[in-house]
Amino acid sequence: MDIPSYLIKQTKTINKALDGFLPKKTEYPKTLHEAMRYSVFSGGKRIRPVFVLEACTAVGGDRKKVLPAACAVEFIHNYSLIHDDLPCMDDDDLRRGQKTCHKKFNEETALLAGDALLTLAFRVLSTVPKASSAEGFKRQLISASWIAEAIGSRGMVGGQAVDLECQDKDIELPTIDYINMHKTGSLIAVCLRVGAYLGGGSKAEVQALFRYGKYVGLLFQIVDDIIDREGYAKSVGVPEARKQAEELLSKATKELVKFGRKSLILNQIADFILTRNY
């Protein structure tokens, strides 16, 4: 399967769901809601929500039931991008070829738009899945807890904090690994974990897909570093970084063997991540 085309097709479904959860830009306060929508619909491959959906498929679950969770992680991802771009963080003027949120609007609005997307994510998570049993409610609650852990001080936010502390410094490899695993890898890994769990996966299935997510999350960032010639690739050199990326791909795909053809797309996405050049 052509994965870029597949991602484009899935993006249409995901965008429709995102649109349904977001406040309309005409709803008061208009500027805030316009900023939220501007950031969410400024492009992107929607790889994180696709991971949620495909993990659900791998365990034989109903994709429609986990679509709200897929939207929630995309809202979280976009909140993190808005905040990362702020002058007090990475101070970026452009993202995906367009003005960043604080450049399009202002810093105050961007900060609040990020906050609003984060809180919206947990509101959306409260609707996942349509629980009609004690087991369903338990999985819903645990999934929200896993996501909160993955994006907090022990996860994505912690990775960003260390990244900021290390600016303009020579960074040792263990610190680079920490940043990659937490700032980027943590959210990607929990997408697989939650998708599998809400899809009804067994403990062994959830753990296998969670491990796949950890490997792919690191792979994603290392390939980014190879493309940009920074971070991990700058520290160990491009050839060594490519070797590490190939090893991570091998580890990731081994975790999918037990799922057979139900994990075909996850296999192909991992291959795509390794070979992409953007």
C-alpha atoms as a printed R data frame, in Angstrom:
    type eleno elety resid chain resno       x       y      z
1   ATOM     1    CA   MET     A     1   0.000   0.000  0.000
2   ATOM     2    CA   ASP     A     2   1.092   3.562 -0.718
3   ATOM     3    CA   ILE     A     3   1.293   4.932  2.832
4   ATOM     4    CA   PRO     A     4   1.307   8.673  1.924
5   ATOM     5    CA   SER     A     5  -1.942   8.141 -0.022
6   ATOM     6    CA   TYR     A     6  -3.358   6.080  2.817
7   ATOM     7    CA   LEU     A     7  -2.551   8.824  5.332
8   ATOM     8    CA   ILE     A     8  -4.254  11.401  3.110
9   ATOM     9    CA   LYS     A     9  -7.376   9.233  2.993
10  ATOM    10    CA   GLN     A    10  -7.387   8.739  6.759
11  ATOM    11    CA   THR     A    11  -6.810  12.456  7.285
12  ATOM    12    CA   LYS     A    12 -10.188  13.200  5.697
13  ATOM    13    CA   THR     A    13 -11.958  10.975  8.226
14  ATOM    14    CA   ILE     A    14  -9.946  12.336 11.139
15  ATOM    15    CA   ASN     A    15 -10.417  15.973 10.089
16  ATOM    16    CA   LYS     A    16 -14.177  15.502  9.918
17  ATOM    17    CA   ALA     A    17 -14.159  14.141 13.465
18  ATOM    18    CA   LEU     A    18 -11.835  16.923 14.694
19  ATOM    19    CA   ASP     A    19 -14.164  19.498 13.182
20  ATOM    20    CA   GLY     A    20 -17.102  18.005 15.075
21  ATOM    21    CA   PHE     A    21 -15.362  18.296 18.432
22  ATOM    22    CA   LEU     A    22 -13.966  21.812 17.966
23  ATOM    23    CA   PRO     A    23 -16.040  24.909 18.737
24  ATOM    24    CA   LYS     A    24 -17.093  26.758 15.586
25  ATOM    25    CA   LYS     A    25 -14.905  29.762 14.813
26  ATOM    26    CA   THR     A    26 -17.995  31.959 14.942
27  ATOM    27    CA   GLU     A    27 -18.677  30.940 18.548
28  ATOM    28    CA   TYR     A    28 -17.756  33.506 21.189
29  ATOM    29    CA   PRO     A    29 -14.913  34.156 22.022
30  ATOM    30    CA   LYS     A    30 -14.318  34.097 18.273
31  ATOM    31    CA   THR     A    31 -10.598  34.878 18.200
32  ATOM    32    CA   LEU     A    32  -9.743  32.050 20.575
33  ATOM    33    CA   HIS     A    33 -11.784  29.506 18.639
34  ATOM    34    CA   GLU     A    34 -10.399  30.728 15.338
35  ATOM    35    CA   ALA     A    35  -6.856  30.274 16.698
36  ATOM    36    CA   MET     A    36  -7.630  26.730 17.847
37  ATOM    37    CA   ARG     A    37  -9.007  25.816 14.432
38  ATOM    38    CA   TYR     A    38  -6.203  27.571 12.587
39  ATOM    39    CA   SER     A    39  -3.603  25.475 14.407
40  ATOM    40    CA   VAL     A    40  -5.430  22.155 14.109
41  ATOM    41    CA   PHE     A    41  -6.163  22.555 10.396
42  ATOM    42    CA   SER     A    42  -2.786  23.934  9.302
43  ATOM    43    CA   GLY     A    43  -1.704  20.634  7.799
44  ATOM    44    CA   GLY     A    44   0.081  17.620  9.218
45  ATOM    45    CA   LYS     A    45   0.066  13.895  8.431
46  ATOM    46    CA   ARG     A    46  -2.201  12.951 11.393
47  ATOM    47    CA   ILE     A    47   0.183  10.077 12.105
48  ATOM    48    CA   ARG     A    48  -0.662   9.986 15.824
49  ATOM    49    CA   PRO     A    49  -4.417   9.503 15.429
50  ATOM    50    CA   VAL     A    50  -3.725   6.942 12.694
51  ATOM    51    CA   PHE     A    51  -1.611   5.010 15.202
52  ATOM    52    CA   VAL     A    52  -4.592   4.943 17.589
53  ATOM    53    CA   LEU     A    53  -6.875   3.627 14.850
54  ATOM    54    CA   GLU     A    54  -4.417   1.037 13.562
55  ATOM    55    CA   ALA     A    55  -3.636  -0.297 17.039
56  ATOM    56    CA   CYS     A    56  -7.366  -0.813 17.472
57  ATOM    57    CA   THR     A    57  -7.507  -2.658 14.149
58  ATOM    58    CA   ALA     A    58  -4.563  -4.862 15.130
59  ATOM    59    CA   VAL     A    59  -6.472  -6.217 18.141
60  ATOM    60    CA   GLY     A    60  -9.695  -6.628 16.173
61  ATOM    61    CA   GLY     A    61 -11.499  -3.617 17.635
62  ATOM    62    CA   ASP     A    62 -14.030  -1.161 16.207
63  ATOM    63    CA   ARG     A    63 -12.204   1.880 14.809
64  ATOM    64    CA   LYS     A    64 -15.271   4.092 15.169
65  ATOM    65    CA   LYS     A    65 -15.233   3.610 18.933
66  ATOM    66    CA   VAL     A    66 -11.651   4.851 19.273
67  ATOM    67    CA   LEU     A    67 -11.956   7.773 16.842
68  ATOM    68    CA   PRO     A    68 -12.597  10.255 19.700
69  ATOM    69    CA   ALA     A    69  -9.374   9.088 21.390
70  ATOM    70    CA   ALA     A    70  -7.575   9.554 18.082
71  ATOM    71    CA   CYS     A    71  -8.880  13.126 17.947
72  ATOM    72    CA   ALA     A    72  -7.835  13.730 21.542
73  ATOM    73    CA   VAL     A    73  -4.193  12.868 20.886
74  ATOM    74    CA   GLU     A    74  -4.201  15.117 17.821
75  ATOM    75    CA   PHE     A    75  -5.524  18.003 19.922
76  ATOM    76    CA   ILE     A    76  -2.743  17.318 22.433
77  ATOM    77    CA   HIS     A    77  -0.135  17.224 19.676
78  ATOM    78    CA   ASN     A    78  -1.316  20.578 18.326
79  ATOM    79    CA   TYR     A    79  -1.387  22.157 21.774
80  ATOM    80    CA   SER     A    80   2.248  21.112 22.185
81  ATOM    81    CA   LEU     A    81   3.197  22.605 18.811
82  ATOM    82    CA   ILE     A    82   1.537  25.943 19.620
83  ATOM    83    CA   HIS     A    83   3.421  26.173 22.908
84  ATOM    84    CA   ASP     A    84   6.720  24.940 21.417
85  ATOM    85    CA   ASP     A    85   6.594  27.729 18.822
86  ATOM    86    CA   LEU     A    86   6.172  30.527 21.377
87  ATOM    87    CA   PRO     A    87   9.003  33.060 21.814
88  ATOM    88    CA   CYS     A    88   9.691  31.729 25.331
89  ATOM    89    CA   MET     A    89  10.220  28.232 23.880
90  ATOM    90    CA   ASP     A    90  11.584  27.576 20.365
91  ATOM    91    CA   ASP     A    91  10.567  31.004 19.011
92  ATOM    92    CA   ASP     A    92   9.460  29.858 15.552
93  ATOM    93    CA   ASP     A    93   7.659  32.094 13.055
94  ATOM    94    CA   LEU     A    94   6.605  29.380 10.606
95  ATOM    95    CA   ARG     A    95   5.236  25.854 10.866
96  ATOM    96    CA   ARG     A    96   4.264  23.732  7.868
97  ATOM    97    CA   GLY     A    97   4.882  26.746  5.663
98  ATOM    98    CA   GLN     A    98   2.393  28.952  7.489
99  ATOM    99    CA   LYS     A    99   2.586  31.517 10.262
100 ATOM   100    CA   THR     A   100   2.716  29.996 13.708
101 ATOM   101    CA   CYS     A   101  -0.275  30.649 15.957
102 ATOM   102    CA   HIS     A   102   1.326  33.484 17.896
103 ATOM   103    CA   LYS     A   103   2.402  35.172 14.650
104 ATOM   104    CA   LYS     A   104  -1.030  34.803 13.081
105 ATOM   105    CA   PHE     A   105  -2.784  36.095 16.211
106 ATOM   106    CA   ASN     A   106  -0.677  37.072 19.257
107 ATOM   107    CA   GLU     A   107   1.211  35.370 22.065
108 ATOM   108    CA   GLU     A   108  -1.624  35.617 24.566
109 ATOM   109    CA   THR     A   109  -4.135  34.049 22.187
110 ATOM   110    CA   ALA     A   110  -1.700  31.310 21.201
111 ATOM   111    CA   LEU     A   111  -1.053  30.397 24.820
112 ATOM   112    CA   LEU     A   112  -4.783  30.188 25.540
113 ATOM   113    CA   ALA     A   113  -5.483  28.270 22.309
114 ATOM   114    CA   GLY     A   114  -2.953  25.642 23.382
115 ATOM   115    CA   ASP     A   115  -4.487  25.461 26.849
116 ATOM   116    CA   ALA     A   116  -7.951  25.110 25.352
117 ATOM   117    CA   LEU     A   117  -6.886  22.287 23.013
118 ATOM   118    CA   LEU     A   118  -5.329  20.380 25.897
119 ATOM   119    CA   THR     A   119  -8.459  20.642 28.029
120 ATOM   120    CA   LEU     A   120 -10.665  19.826 25.032
121 ATOM   121    CA   ALA     A   121  -8.643  16.633 24.554
122 ATOM   122    CA   PHE     A   122  -9.626  15.348 27.983
123 ATOM   123    CA   ARG     A   123 -13.230  16.316 27.453
124 ATOM   124    CA   VAL     A   124 -13.175  14.273 24.242
125 ATOM   125    CA   LEU     A   125 -11.480  11.369 26.025
126 ATOM   126    CA   SER     A   126 -14.391  11.235 28.443
127 ATOM   127    CA   THR     A   127 -16.576  10.091 25.541
128 ATOM   128    CA   VAL     A   128 -14.296   7.138 24.674
129 ATOM   129    CA   PRO     A   129 -15.555   4.489 24.331
130 ATOM   130    CA   LYS     A   130 -19.339   4.542 24.678
131 ATOM   131    CA   ALA     A   131 -19.025   2.474 27.790
132 ATOM   132    CA   SER     A   132 -21.966   0.247 28.669
133 ATOM   133    CA   SER     A   133 -20.113  -1.960 31.146
134 ATOM   134    CA   ALA     A   134 -17.799  -1.700 34.116
135 ATOM   135    CA   GLU     A   135 -14.961  -2.966 31.927
136 ATOM   136    CA   GLY     A   136 -15.590  -0.227 29.367
137 ATOM   137    CA   PHE     A   137 -15.563   2.492 32.005
138 ATOM   138    CA   LYS     A   138 -12.364   1.071 33.492
139 ATOM   139    CA   ARG     A   139 -10.592   1.087 30.124
140 ATOM   140    CA   GLN     A   140 -11.787   4.639 29.480
141 ATOM   141    CA   LEU     A   141 -10.444   5.899 32.813
142 ATOM   142    CA   ILE     A   142  -7.128   4.046 32.573
143 ATOM   143    CA   SER     A   143  -6.564   5.301 29.015
144 ATOM   144    CA   ALA     A   144  -7.009   8.918 30.122
145 ATOM   145    CA   SER     A   145  -4.541   8.291 32.957
146 ATOM   146    CA   TRP     A   146  -1.975   6.799 30.555
147 ATOM   147    CA   ILE     A   147  -2.246   9.793 28.246
148 ATOM   148    CA   ALA     A   148  -1.899  12.257 31.132
149 ATOM   149    CA   GLU     A   149   1.243  10.449 32.277
150 ATOM   150    CA   ALA     A   150   2.685  10.385 28.755
151 ATOM   151    CA   ILE     A   151   2.333  14.113 28.197
152 ATOM   152    CA   GLY     A   152   3.249  15.419 31.668
153 ATOM   153    CA   SER     A   153   6.498  16.044 33.499
154 ATOM   154    CA   ARG     A   154   7.516  12.400 33.158
155 ATOM   155    CA   GLY     A   155   6.767  12.447 29.440
156 ATOM   156    CA   MET     A   156   6.380  15.039 26.705
157 ATOM   157    CA   VAL     A   157   6.574  18.148 28.905
158 ATOM   158    CA   GLY     A   158   9.593  16.724 30.736
159 ATOM   159    CA   GLY     A   159  11.319  16.176 27.413
160 ATOM   160    CA   GLN     A   160  10.639  19.750 26.379
161 ATOM   161    CA   ALA     A   161  11.965  21.023 29.724
162 ATOM   162    CA   VAL     A   162  15.260  19.168 29.300
163 ATOM   163    CA   ASP     A   163  15.486  20.311 25.677
164 ATOM   164    CA   LEU     A   164  15.167  23.946 26.775
165 ATOM   165    CA   GLU     A   165  17.734  23.468 29.540
166 ATOM   166    CA   CYS     A   166  20.212  22.146 26.984
167 ATOM   167    CA   GLN     A   167  19.937  24.955 24.444
168 ATOM   168    CA   ASP     A   168  23.318  26.334 23.375
169 ATOM   169    CA   LYS     A   169  25.100  23.538 25.262
170 ATOM   170    CA   ASP     A   170  27.012  20.447 24.191
171 ATOM   171    CA   ILE     A   171  24.570  17.623 24.876
172 ATOM   172    CA   GLU     A   172  25.685  14.104 25.759
173 ATOM   173    CA   LEU     A   173  24.051  11.155 24.028
174 ATOM   174    CA   PRO     A   174  22.056   9.920 27.081
175 ATOM   175    CA   THR     A   175  20.447  13.353 27.333
176 ATOM   176    CA   ILE     A   176  19.580  13.340 23.622
177 ATOM   177    CA   ASP     A   177  18.021   9.896 24.089
178 ATOM   178    CA   TYR     A   178  16.007  11.200 27.033
179 ATOM   179    CA   ILE     A   179  14.704  14.159 25.022
180 ATOM   180    CA   ASN     A   180  13.813  11.960 22.048
181 ATOM   181    CA   MET     A   181  12.071   9.331 24.153
182 ATOM   182    CA   HIS     A   182  10.048  11.869 26.118
183 ATOM   183    CA   LYS     A   183   9.433  14.913 23.936
184 ATOM   184    CA   THR     A   184   8.524  12.901 20.811
185 ATOM   185    CA   GLY     A   185   8.370   9.203 21.636
186 ATOM   186    CA   SER     A   186   6.130   9.331 24.684
187 ATOM   187    CA   LEU     A   187   3.007  10.599 22.907
188 ATOM   188    CA   ILE     A   188   3.485   8.282 19.932
189 ATOM   189    CA   ALA     A   189   3.886   5.249 22.206
190 ATOM   190    CA   VAL     A   190   0.764   5.998 24.212
191 ATOM   191    CA   CYS     A   191  -1.240   6.287 20.981
192 ATOM   192    CA   LEU     A   192  -0.558   2.608 20.337
193 ATOM   193    CA   ARG     A   193  -1.185   1.658 23.947
194 ATOM   194    CA   VAL     A   194  -4.522   3.427 24.154
195 ATOM   195    CA   GLY     A   195  -5.712   2.337 20.722
196 ATOM   196    CA   ALA     A   196  -5.058  -1.295 21.592
197 ATOM   197    CA   TYR     A   197  -6.583  -1.044 25.072
198 ATOM   198    CA   LEU     A   198  -9.762   0.760 24.021
199 ATOM   199    CA   GLY     A   199 -10.014  -1.648 21.102
200 ATOM   200    CA   GLY     A   200 -10.372  -4.499 23.580
201 ATOM   201    CA   GLY     A   201  -6.846  -5.880 23.366
202 ATOM   202    CA   SER     A   202  -5.476  -8.350 25.899
203 ATOM   203    CA   LYS     A   203  -2.702  -7.364 28.292
204 ATOM   204    CA   ALA     A   204  -0.112  -9.086 26.076
205 ATOM   205    CA   GLU     A   205  -1.440  -7.388 22.931
206 ATOM   206    CA   VAL     A   206  -1.458  -3.957 24.551
207 ATOM   207    CA   GLN     A   207   2.091  -4.408 25.832
208 ATOM   208    CA   ALA     A   208   3.358  -5.561 22.427
209 ATOM   209    CA   LEU     A   209   1.848  -2.556 20.641
210 ATOM   210    CA   PHE     A   210   3.102  -0.243 23.374
211 ATOM   211    CA   ARG     A   211   6.645  -1.561 22.784
212 ATOM   212    CA   TYR     A   212   6.156  -1.091 19.040
213 ATOM   213    CA   GLY     A   213   5.114   2.492 19.765
214 ATOM   214    CA   LYS     A   214   8.225   3.154 21.840
215 ATOM   215    CA   TYR     A   215  10.484   1.886 19.075
216 ATOM   216    CA   VAL     A   216   8.631   3.785 16.367
217 ATOM   217    CA   GLY     A   217   8.567   6.967 18.458
218 ATOM   218    CA   LEU     A   218  12.355   6.909 18.733
219 ATOM   219    CA   LEU     A   219  12.647   5.970 15.063
220 ATOM   220    CA   PHE     A   220  10.498   8.962 14.104
221 ATOM   221    CA   GLN     A   221  12.743  11.416 15.960
222 ATOM   222    CA   ILE     A   222  16.019   9.885 14.804
223 ATOM   223    CA   VAL     A   223  14.879  10.131 11.179
224 ATOM   224    CA   ASP     A   224  13.927  13.769 11.833
225 ATOM   225    CA   ASP     A   225  17.426  14.334 13.190
226 ATOM   226    CA   ILE     A   226  18.985  12.665 10.131
227 ATOM   227    CA   ILE     A   227  16.942  14.892  7.815
228 ATOM   228    CA   ASP     A   228  17.857  18.039  9.760
229 ATOM   229    CA   ARG     A   229  21.440  16.931 10.578
230 ATOM   230    CA   GLU     A   230  20.944  17.725 14.264
231 ATOM   231    CA   GLY     A   231  20.310  16.048 17.609
232 ATOM   232    CA   TYR     A   232  21.100  12.325 17.528
233 ATOM   233    CA   ALA     A   233  22.515  12.401 13.988
234 ATOM   234    CA   LYS     A   234  24.798  15.313 14.844
235 ATOM   235    CA   SER     A   235  26.046  13.560 17.968
236 ATOM   236    CA   VAL     A   236  26.835  10.099 16.552
237 ATOM   237    CA   GLY     A   237  27.042  10.869 12.835
238 ATOM   238    CA   VAL     A   238  24.539  10.131 10.081
239 ATOM   239    CA   PRO     A   239  25.766   6.575  9.283
240 ATOM   240    CA   GLU     A   240  25.475   5.488 12.928
241 ATOM   241    CA   ALA     A   241  22.096   7.215 13.240
242 ATOM   242    CA   ARG     A   242  20.845   5.330 10.171
243 ATOM   243    CA   LYS     A   243  22.081   2.064 11.665
244 ATOM   244    CA   GLN     A   244  20.232   2.780 14.905
245 ATOM   245    CA   ALA     A   245  17.095   3.673 12.958
246 ATOM   246    CA   GLU     A   246  17.229   0.357 11.090
247 ATOM   247    CA   GLU     A   247  17.640  -1.521 14.377
248 ATOM   248    CA   LEU     A   248  14.618   0.249 15.831
249 ATOM   249    CA   LEU     A   249  12.582  -0.646 12.755
250 ATOM   250    CA   SER     A   250  13.559  -4.301 13.161
251 ATOM   251    CA   LYS     A   251  12.570  -4.293 16.842
252 ATOM   252    CA   ALA     A   252   9.276  -2.571 16.075
253 ATOM   253    CA   THR     A   253   8.212  -4.971 13.350
254 ATOM   254    CA   LYS     A   254   9.046  -8.019 15.501
255 ATOM   255    CA   GLU     A   255   6.412  -6.831 17.975
256 ATOM   256    CA   LEU     A   256   3.787  -7.070 15.224
257 ATOM   257    CA   VAL     A   257   4.335 -10.689 14.202
258 ATOM   258    CA   LYS     A   258   1.609 -12.031 16.505
259 ATOM   259    CA   PHE     A   259  -1.007  -9.780 14.901
260 ATOM   260    CA   GLY     A   260  -0.572 -11.135 11.368
261 ATOM   261    CA   ARG     A   261  -2.228  -9.215  8.543
262 ATOM   262    CA   LYS     A   262  -4.170  -7.048 11.007
263 ATOM   263    CA   SER     A   263  -0.938  -5.139 11.618
264 ATOM   264    CA   LEU     A   264   0.010  -4.770  7.945
265 ATOM   265    CA   ILE     A   265  -0.516  -0.992  7.943
266 ATOM   266    CA   LEU     A   266   1.539  -0.575 11.117
267 ATOM   267    CA   ASN     A   267   4.367  -2.482  9.456
268 ATOM   268    CA   GLN     A   268   4.190  -0.281  6.398
269 ATOM   269    CA   ILE     A   269   3.985   2.935  8.423
270 ATOM   270    CA   ALA     A   270   7.195   1.969 10.248
271 ATOM   271    CA   ASP     A   271   8.891   1.370  6.897
272 ATOM   272    CA   PHE     A   272   7.591   4.723  5.666
273 ATOM   273    CA   ILE     A   273   8.963   6.537  8.713
274 ATOM   274    CA   LEU     A   274  12.421   5.065  8.117
275 ATOM   275    CA   THR     A   275  12.558   5.991  4.431
276 ATOM   276    CA   ARG     A   276  10.806   9.381  4.467
277 ATOM   277    CA   ASN     A   277  12.778  12.498  3.603
278 ATOM   278    CA   TYR     A   278  10.452  15.189  4.979
